């Protein structure tokens, strides 16, 4: 047996991060003696890797599974993504609610004392608490998976090296994910910058924060840090933030950002960064004009690169490019015995997408050889959420995507200022928008904008997956009053379109005769 790789440090190494590391990369971990041959070897213990390994081993049919991780088990989601960011966002929402209290007849304190170090400590505490789910010991003890901490590298078509250990496999799965990259801005390396991989190590609040990138990561963190007391300037190269989302939805969030005091610099191009005694000077162009601003920290929320280095993919005939590993619709690489899942190969960079892909990989690697069918990535109906306030949740096609495919689309939009519960909650800025095929109640896609839109989108997702049209959705009783009633209102609006003028006249005649 050999010890795991060198000790991993997650700053600050307080009691919470020590607990985190003890779970996801324990310093005393000893890599096991490899089995003679593994049915499945998984490289990368983020969401896709964990679900693949646990799913295969947990079937209790005698499969021998190995899991390799070079850094922190749990990957981005646990350590530098979903978990810490949502903890931070939750604290920031409390601040926002306190500031809005007077609208509800509650007199807030004149000064809201935001203890930023305590906010970050809470995040680290909860992250450590959750981390046991992804721990090396749990995967060994619960699933009997051989966990190897170290760098995995293909040596041949059926072997992988981890340190001085050689693992022989029947099938392998690459789930090494992606990482934040340095933006192509002159001098930014010397000036210093944060990414989602380092921002959660902050213990002191930066007074002035520049956020580069108006996509989901940049927007979520820009709003959270603004609410937690930072002066925030958000740079984005497009004409509005969240430009890949529904335009109406993005406009609502953009208006909220402006209202909350986030300075938006749009249609801009970053030029260079210079470290100075008083802070970090950013030079940029906006509307053809050269401008500059000085901040204390720079947070880069744009740009990801696949983690393909060190895997020795050329040795096993696995093709890859700048966006990741090439896979077919079955998540099979150009080597028939090697598959991939998650951020390393997919356009959807979501934890739940990685989870769904892992389930496809399990079926296609272990069962399809026995004629039990194969699952396709293209069959997935993928919802996603941007966790700003309000949230933007989407599933299926946008209207322009359906039109590009030659599908005639009708769109139903229900503003939340027509939904009783949203009015009562003081959360009227938002809507339910459902696209359906013209002449049919088939749902093609939907966007919901609301403080808890992510909790509502699953109803529409389930309807699409189950081939439930708007007519049946209209017949489903929704508790009153709830904001989800907006979905029923959209379905009811479709039902009313079925009442043609002739039908209305006929019903009117029947009413008079009754």
PDB file of N, CA and C in Angstrom, residues 412-469:
ATOM      1  N   UNK A 412     -47.321  31.516 -24.337  1.00  0.00           N
ATOM      2  CA  UNK A 412     -48.248  32.012 -23.329  1.00  0.00           C
ATOM      3  C   UNK A 412     -47.418  32.591 -22.188  1.00  0.00           C
ATOM      4  N   UNK A 413     -47.710  33.829 -21.819  1.00  0.00           N
ATOM      5  CA  UNK A 413     -46.963  34.497 -20.749  1.00  0.00           C
ATOM      6  C   UNK A 413     -47.920  34.966 -19.663  1.00  0.00           C
ATOM      7  N   UNK A 414     -47.653  34.525 -18.437  1.00  0.00           N
ATOM      8  CA  UNK A 414     -48.468  34.914 -17.293  1.00  0.00           C
ATOM      9  C   UNK A 414     -47.608  35.742 -16.347  1.00  0.00           C
ATOM     10  N   UNK A 415     -47.819  37.053 -16.283  1.00  0.00           N
ATOM     11  CA  UNK A 415     -47.048  37.883 -15.340  1.00  0.00           C
ATOM     12  C   UNK A 415     -47.443  37.554 -13.904  1.00  0.00           C
ATOM     13  N   UNK A 416     -46.485  37.617 -12.993  1.00  0.00           N
ATOM     14  CA  UNK A 416     -46.795  37.297 -11.601  1.00  0.00           C
ATOM     15  C   UNK A 416     -47.611  38.384 -10.919  1.00  0.00           C
ATOM     16  N   UNK A 417     -47.748  39.552 -11.541  1.00  0.00           N
ATOM     17  CA  UNK A 417     -48.638  40.550 -10.949  1.00  0.00           C
ATOM     18  C   UNK A 417     -50.105  40.215 -11.180  1.00  0.00           C
ATOM     19  N   UNK A 418     -50.366  39.055 -11.820  1.00  0.00           N
ATOM     20  CA  UNK A 418     -51.732  38.538 -11.951  1.00  0.00           C
ATOM     21  C   UNK A 418     -51.939  37.278 -11.101  1.00  0.00           C
ATOM     22  N   UNK A 419     -50.932  36.905 -10.320  1.00  0.00           N
ATOM     23  CA  UNK A 419     -51.002  35.702  -9.479  1.00  0.00           C
ATOM     24  C   UNK A 419     -51.133  36.152  -8.022  1.00  0.00           C
ATOM     25  N   UNK A 420     -52.209  35.745  -7.377  1.00  0.00           N
ATOM     26  CA  UNK A 420     -52.536  36.266  -6.047  1.00  0.00           C
ATOM     27  C   UNK A 420     -51.409  36.064  -5.035  1.00  0.00           C
ATOM     28  N   UNK A 421     -50.829  34.884  -4.998  1.00  0.00           N
ATOM     29  CA  UNK A 421     -49.801  34.615  -3.988  1.00  0.00           C
ATOM     30  C   UNK A 421     -48.571  35.486  -4.224  1.00  0.00           C
ATOM     31  N   UNK A 422     -48.202  35.702  -5.480  1.00  0.00           N
ATOM     32  CA  UNK A 422     -47.061  36.559  -5.775  1.00  0.00           C
ATOM     33  C   UNK A 422     -47.342  37.985  -5.321  1.00  0.00           C
ATOM     34  N   UNK A 423     -48.582  38.440  -5.488  1.00  0.00           N
ATOM     35  CA  UNK A 423     -48.958  39.772  -5.014  1.00  0.00           C
ATOM     36  C   UNK A 423     -48.845  39.831  -3.494  1.00  0.00           C
ATOM     37  N   UNK A 424     -49.378  38.821  -2.807  1.00  0.00           N
ATOM     38  CA  UNK A 424     -49.320  38.777  -1.347  1.00  0.00           C
ATOM     39  C   UNK A 424     -47.882  38.736  -0.836  1.00  0.00           C
ATOM     40  N   UNK A 425     -47.018  38.047  -1.565  1.00  0.00           N
ATOM     41  CA  UNK A 425     -45.617  37.920  -1.174  1.00  0.00           C
ATOM     42  C   UNK A 425     -44.784  39.138  -1.539  1.00  0.00           C
ATOM     43  N   UNK A 426     -45.365  40.061  -2.310  1.00  0.00           N
ATOM     44  CA  UNK A 426     -44.588  41.194  -2.781  1.00  0.00           C
ATOM     45  C   UNK A 426     -43.537  40.789  -3.784  1.00  0.00           C
ATOM     46  N   UNK A 427     -43.846  39.769  -4.582  1.00  0.00           N
ATOM     47  CA  UNK A 427     -42.889  39.215  -5.551  1.00  0.00           C
ATOM     48  C   UNK A 427     -43.518  39.193  -6.951  1.00  0.00           C
ATOM     49  N   UNK A 428     -43.891  40.365  -7.403  1.00  0.00           N
ATOM     50  CA  UNK A 428     -44.623  40.473  -8.663  1.00  0.00           C
ATOM     51  C   UNK A 428     -43.726  40.576  -9.885  1.00  0.00           C
ATOM     52  N   UNK A 429     -42.437  40.827  -9.696  1.00  0.00           N
ATOM     53  CA  UNK A 429     -41.522  41.004 -10.829  1.00  0.00           C
ATOM     54  C   UNK A 429     -41.099  39.647 -11.371  1.00  0.00           C
ATOM     55  N   UNK A 430     -41.850  39.142 -12.317  1.00  0.00           N
ATOM     56  CA  UNK A 430     -41.523  37.847 -12.902  1.00  0.00           C
ATOM     57  C   UNK A 430     -42.675  37.334 -13.730  1.00  0.00           C
ATOM     58  N   UNK A 431     -42.514  36.131 -14.245  1.00  0.00           N
ATOM     59  CA  UNK A 431     -43.564  35.567 -15.099  1.00  0.00           C
ATOM     60  C   UNK A 431     -43.352  34.080 -15.285  1.00  0.00           C
ATOM     61  N   UNK A 432     -44.393  33.438 -15.786  1.00  0.00           N
ATOM     62  CA  UNK A 432     -44.312  32.084 -16.337  1.00  0.00           C
ATOM     63  C   UNK A 432     -44.518  32.222 -17.835  1.00  0.00           C
ATOM     64  N   UNK A 433     -43.600  31.699 -18.597  1.00  0.00           N
ATOM     65  CA  UNK A 433     -43.715  31.742 -20.057  1.00  0.00           C
ATOM     66  C   UNK A 433     -43.587  30.318 -20.580  1.00  0.00           C
ATOM     67  N   UNK A 434     -44.611  29.853 -21.273  1.00  0.00           N
ATOM     68  CA  UNK A 434     -44.617  28.487 -21.807  1.00  0.00           C
ATOM     69  C   UNK A 434     -44.775  28.533 -23.326  1.00  0.00           C
ATOM     70  N   UNK A 435     -43.900  27.827 -24.018  1.00  0.00           N
ATOM     71  CA  UNK A 435     -43.983  27.708 -25.471  1.00  0.00           C
ATOM     72  C   UNK A 435     -44.620  26.364 -25.817  1.00  0.00           C
ATOM     73  N   UNK A 436     -45.623  26.398 -26.691  1.00  0.00           N
ATOM     74  CA  UNK A 436     -46.225  25.137 -27.128  1.00  0.00           C
ATOM     75  C   UNK A 436     -46.341  25.142 -28.643  1.00  0.00           C
ATOM     76  N   UNK A 437     -46.418  23.940 -29.186  1.00  0.00           N
ATOM     77  CA  UNK A 437     -46.523  23.798 -30.635  1.00  0.00           C
ATOM     78  C   UNK A 437     -47.864  24.336 -31.110  1.00  0.00           C
ATOM     79  N   UNK A 438     -47.816  25.159 -32.138  1.00  0.00           N
ATOM     80  CA  UNK A 438     -49.034  25.774 -32.647  1.00  0.00           C
ATOM     81  C   UNK A 438     -50.011  24.691 -33.113  1.00  0.00           C
ATOM     82  N   UNK A 439     -51.261  24.815 -32.691  1.00  0.00           N
ATOM     83  CA  UNK A 439     -52.265  23.827 -33.054  1.00  0.00           C
ATOM     84  C   UNK A 439     -52.230  22.592 -32.185  1.00  0.00           C
ATOM     85  N   UNK A 440     -51.434  22.613 -31.127  1.00  0.00           N
ATOM     86  CA  UNK A 440     -51.274  21.454 -30.246  1.00  0.00           C
ATOM     87  C   UNK A 440     -51.026  21.961 -28.834  1.00  0.00           C
ATOM     88  N   UNK A 441     -51.269  21.097 -27.854  1.00  0.00           N
ATOM     89  CA  UNK A 441     -50.964  21.490 -26.475  1.00  0.00           C
ATOM     90  C   UNK A 441     -49.593  20.972 -26.033  1.00  0.00           C
ATOM     91  N   UNK A 442     -48.805  20.468 -26.985  1.00  0.00           N
ATOM     92  CA  UNK A 442     -47.480  19.935 -26.657  1.00  0.00           C
ATOM     93  C   UNK A 442     -46.557  21.052 -26.187  1.00  0.00           C
ATOM     94  N   UNK A 443     -45.995  20.861 -25.006  1.00  0.00           N
ATOM     95  CA  UNK A 443     -45.097  21.858 -24.422  1.00  0.00           C
ATOM     96  C   UNK A 443     -43.708  21.688 -25.021  1.00  0.00           C
ATOM     97  N   UNK A 444     -43.169  22.761 -25.554  1.00  0.00           N
ATOM     98  CA  UNK A 444     -41.826  22.740 -26.152  1.00  0.00           C
ATOM     99  C   UNK A 444     -40.767  23.256 -25.186  1.00  0.00           C
ATOM    100  N   UNK A 445     -41.134  24.187 -24.326  1.00  0.00           N
ATOM    101  CA  UNK A 445     -40.173  24.762 -23.401  1.00  0.00           C
ATOM    102  C   UNK A 445     -40.851  25.768 -22.501  1.00  0.00           C
ATOM    103  N   UNK A 446     -40.124  26.207 -21.476  1.00  0.00           N
ATOM    104  CA  UNK A 446     -40.696  27.168 -20.534  1.00  0.00           C
ATOM    105  C   UNK A 446     -39.591  27.928 -19.826  1.00  0.00           C
ATOM    106  N   UNK A 447     -39.901  29.156 -19.471  1.00  0.00           N
ATOM    107  CA  UNK A 447     -39.032  29.978 -18.623  1.00  0.00           C
ATOM    108  C   UNK A 447     -39.873  30.549 -17.496  1.00  0.00           C
ATOM    109  N   UNK A 448     -39.357  30.461 -16.284  1.00  0.00           N
ATOM    110  CA  UNK A 448     -40.019  31.024 -15.118  1.00  0.00           C
ATOM    111  C   UNK A 448     -39.062  31.989 -14.438  1.00  0.00           C
ATOM    112  N   UNK A 449     -39.547  33.175 -14.121  1.00  0.00           N
ATOM    113  CA  UNK A 449     -38.769  34.161 -13.378  1.00  0.00           C
ATOM    114  C   UNK A 449     -39.498  34.434 -12.070  1.00  0.00           C
ATOM    115  N   UNK A 450     -38.872  34.070 -10.959  1.00  0.00           N
ATOM    116  CA  UNK A 450     -39.472  34.235  -9.634  1.00  0.00           C
ATOM    117  C   UNK A 450     -38.386  33.972  -8.597  1.00  0.00           C
ATOM    118  N   UNK A 451     -38.581  34.433  -7.354  1.00  0.00           N
ATOM    119  CA  UNK A 451     -37.562  34.173  -6.338  1.00  0.00           C
ATOM    120  C   UNK A 451     -37.257  32.696  -6.133  1.00  0.00           C
ATOM    121  N   UNK A 452     -38.256  31.842  -6.356  1.00  0.00           N
ATOM    122  CA  UNK A 452     -38.041  30.398  -6.215  1.00  0.00           C
ATOM    123  C   UNK A 452     -38.432  29.673  -7.506  1.00  0.00           C
ATOM    124  N   UNK A 453     -38.042  30.235  -8.628  1.00  0.00           N
ATOM    125  CA  UNK A 453     -38.362  29.627  -9.925  1.00  0.00           C
ATOM    126  C   UNK A 453     -37.785  28.222 -10.046  1.00  0.00           C
ATOM    127  N   UNK A 454     -36.628  28.007  -9.433  1.00  0.00           N
ATOM    128  CA  UNK A 454     -36.006  26.681  -9.488  1.00  0.00           C
ATOM    129  C   UNK A 454     -36.855  25.599  -8.847  1.00  0.00           C
ATOM    130  N   UNK A 455     -37.676  25.981  -7.872  1.00  0.00           N
ATOM    131  CA  UNK A 455     -38.559  25.007  -7.223  1.00  0.00           C
ATOM    132  C   UNK A 455     -39.804  24.740  -8.057  1.00  0.00           C
ATOM    133  N   UNK A 456     -40.070  25.594  -9.053  1.00  0.00           N
ATOM    134  CA  UNK A 456     -41.294  25.482  -9.838  1.00  0.00           C
ATOM    135  C   UNK A 456     -41.084  24.813 -11.191  1.00  0.00           C
ATOM    136  N   UNK A 457     -39.877  24.882 -11.729  1.00  0.00           N
ATOM    137  CA  UNK A 457     -39.659  24.432 -13.102  1.00  0.00           C
ATOM    138  C   UNK A 457     -39.833  22.925 -13.251  1.00  0.00           C
ATOM    139  N   UNK A 458     -39.678  22.180 -12.161  1.00  0.00           N
ATOM    140  CA  UNK A 458     -39.761  20.711 -12.264  1.00  0.00           C
ATOM    141  C   UNK A 458     -41.141  20.242 -12.692  1.00  0.00           C
ATOM    142  N   UNK A 459     -42.177  21.008 -12.379  1.00  0.00           N
ATOM    143  CA  UNK A 459     -43.516  20.611 -12.827  1.00  0.00           C
ATOM    144  C   UNK A 459     -43.588  20.601 -14.349  1.00  0.00           C
ATOM    145  N   UNK A 460     -43.024  21.628 -14.970  1.00  0.00           N
ATOM    146  CA  UNK A 460     -43.040  21.693 -16.432  1.00  0.00           C
ATOM    147  C   UNK A 460     -42.100  20.633 -17.009  1.00  0.00           C
ATOM    148  N   UNK A 461     -40.958  20.429 -16.369  1.00  0.00           N
ATOM    149  CA  UNK A 461     -40.030  19.393 -16.829  1.00  0.00           C
ATOM    150  C   UNK A 461     -40.706  18.029 -16.815  1.00  0.00           C
ATOM    151  N   UNK A 462     -41.395  17.721 -15.730  1.00  0.00           N
ATOM    152  CA  UNK A 462     -42.103  16.443 -15.622  1.00  0.00           C
ATOM    153  C   UNK A 462     -43.165  16.317 -16.707  1.00  0.00           C
ATOM    154  N   UNK A 463     -43.850  17.414 -16.992  1.00  0.00           N
ATOM    155  CA  UNK A 463     -44.875  17.389 -18.038  1.00  0.00           C
ATOM    156  C   UNK A 463     -44.255  17.072 -19.395  1.00  0.00           C
ATOM    157  N   UNK A 464     -43.116  17.689 -19.703  1.00  0.00           N
ATOM    158  CA  UNK A 464     -42.457  17.422 -20.986  1.00  0.00           C
ATOM    159  C   UNK A 464     -41.994  15.978 -21.061  1.00  0.00           C
ATOM    160  N   UNK A 465     -41.335  15.507 -19.995  1.00  0.00           N
ATOM    161  CA  UNK A 465     -40.832  14.122 -19.979  1.00  0.00           C
ATOM    162  C   UNK A 465     -41.983  13.124 -20.092  1.00  0.00           C
ATOM    163  N   UNK A 466     -43.066  13.403 -19.396  1.00  0.00           N
ATOM    164  CA  UNK A 466     -44.216  12.494 -19.408  1.00  0.00           C
ATOM    165  C   UNK A 466     -45.180  12.722 -20.546  1.00  0.00           C
ATOM    166  N   UNK A 467     -44.811  13.629 -21.473  1.00  0.00           N
ATOM    167  CA  UNK A 467     -45.670  13.939 -22.622  1.00  0.00           C
ATOM    168  C   UNK A 467     -47.059  14.381 -22.165  1.00  0.00           C
ATOM    169  N   UNK A 468     -47.071  15.189 -21.106  1.00  0.00           N
ATOM    170  CA  UNK A 468     -48.316  15.755 -20.594  1.00  0.00           C
ATOM    171  C   UNK A 468     -48.486  17.137 -21.212  1.00  0.00           C
ATOM    172  N   UNK A 469     -49.543  17.327 -21.933  1.00  0.00           N
ATOM    173  CA  UNK A 469     -49.772  18.599 -22.600  1.00  0.00           C
ATOM    174  C   UNK A 469     -50.446  19.618 -21.696  1.00  0.00           C
TER     175      UNK A 469
END
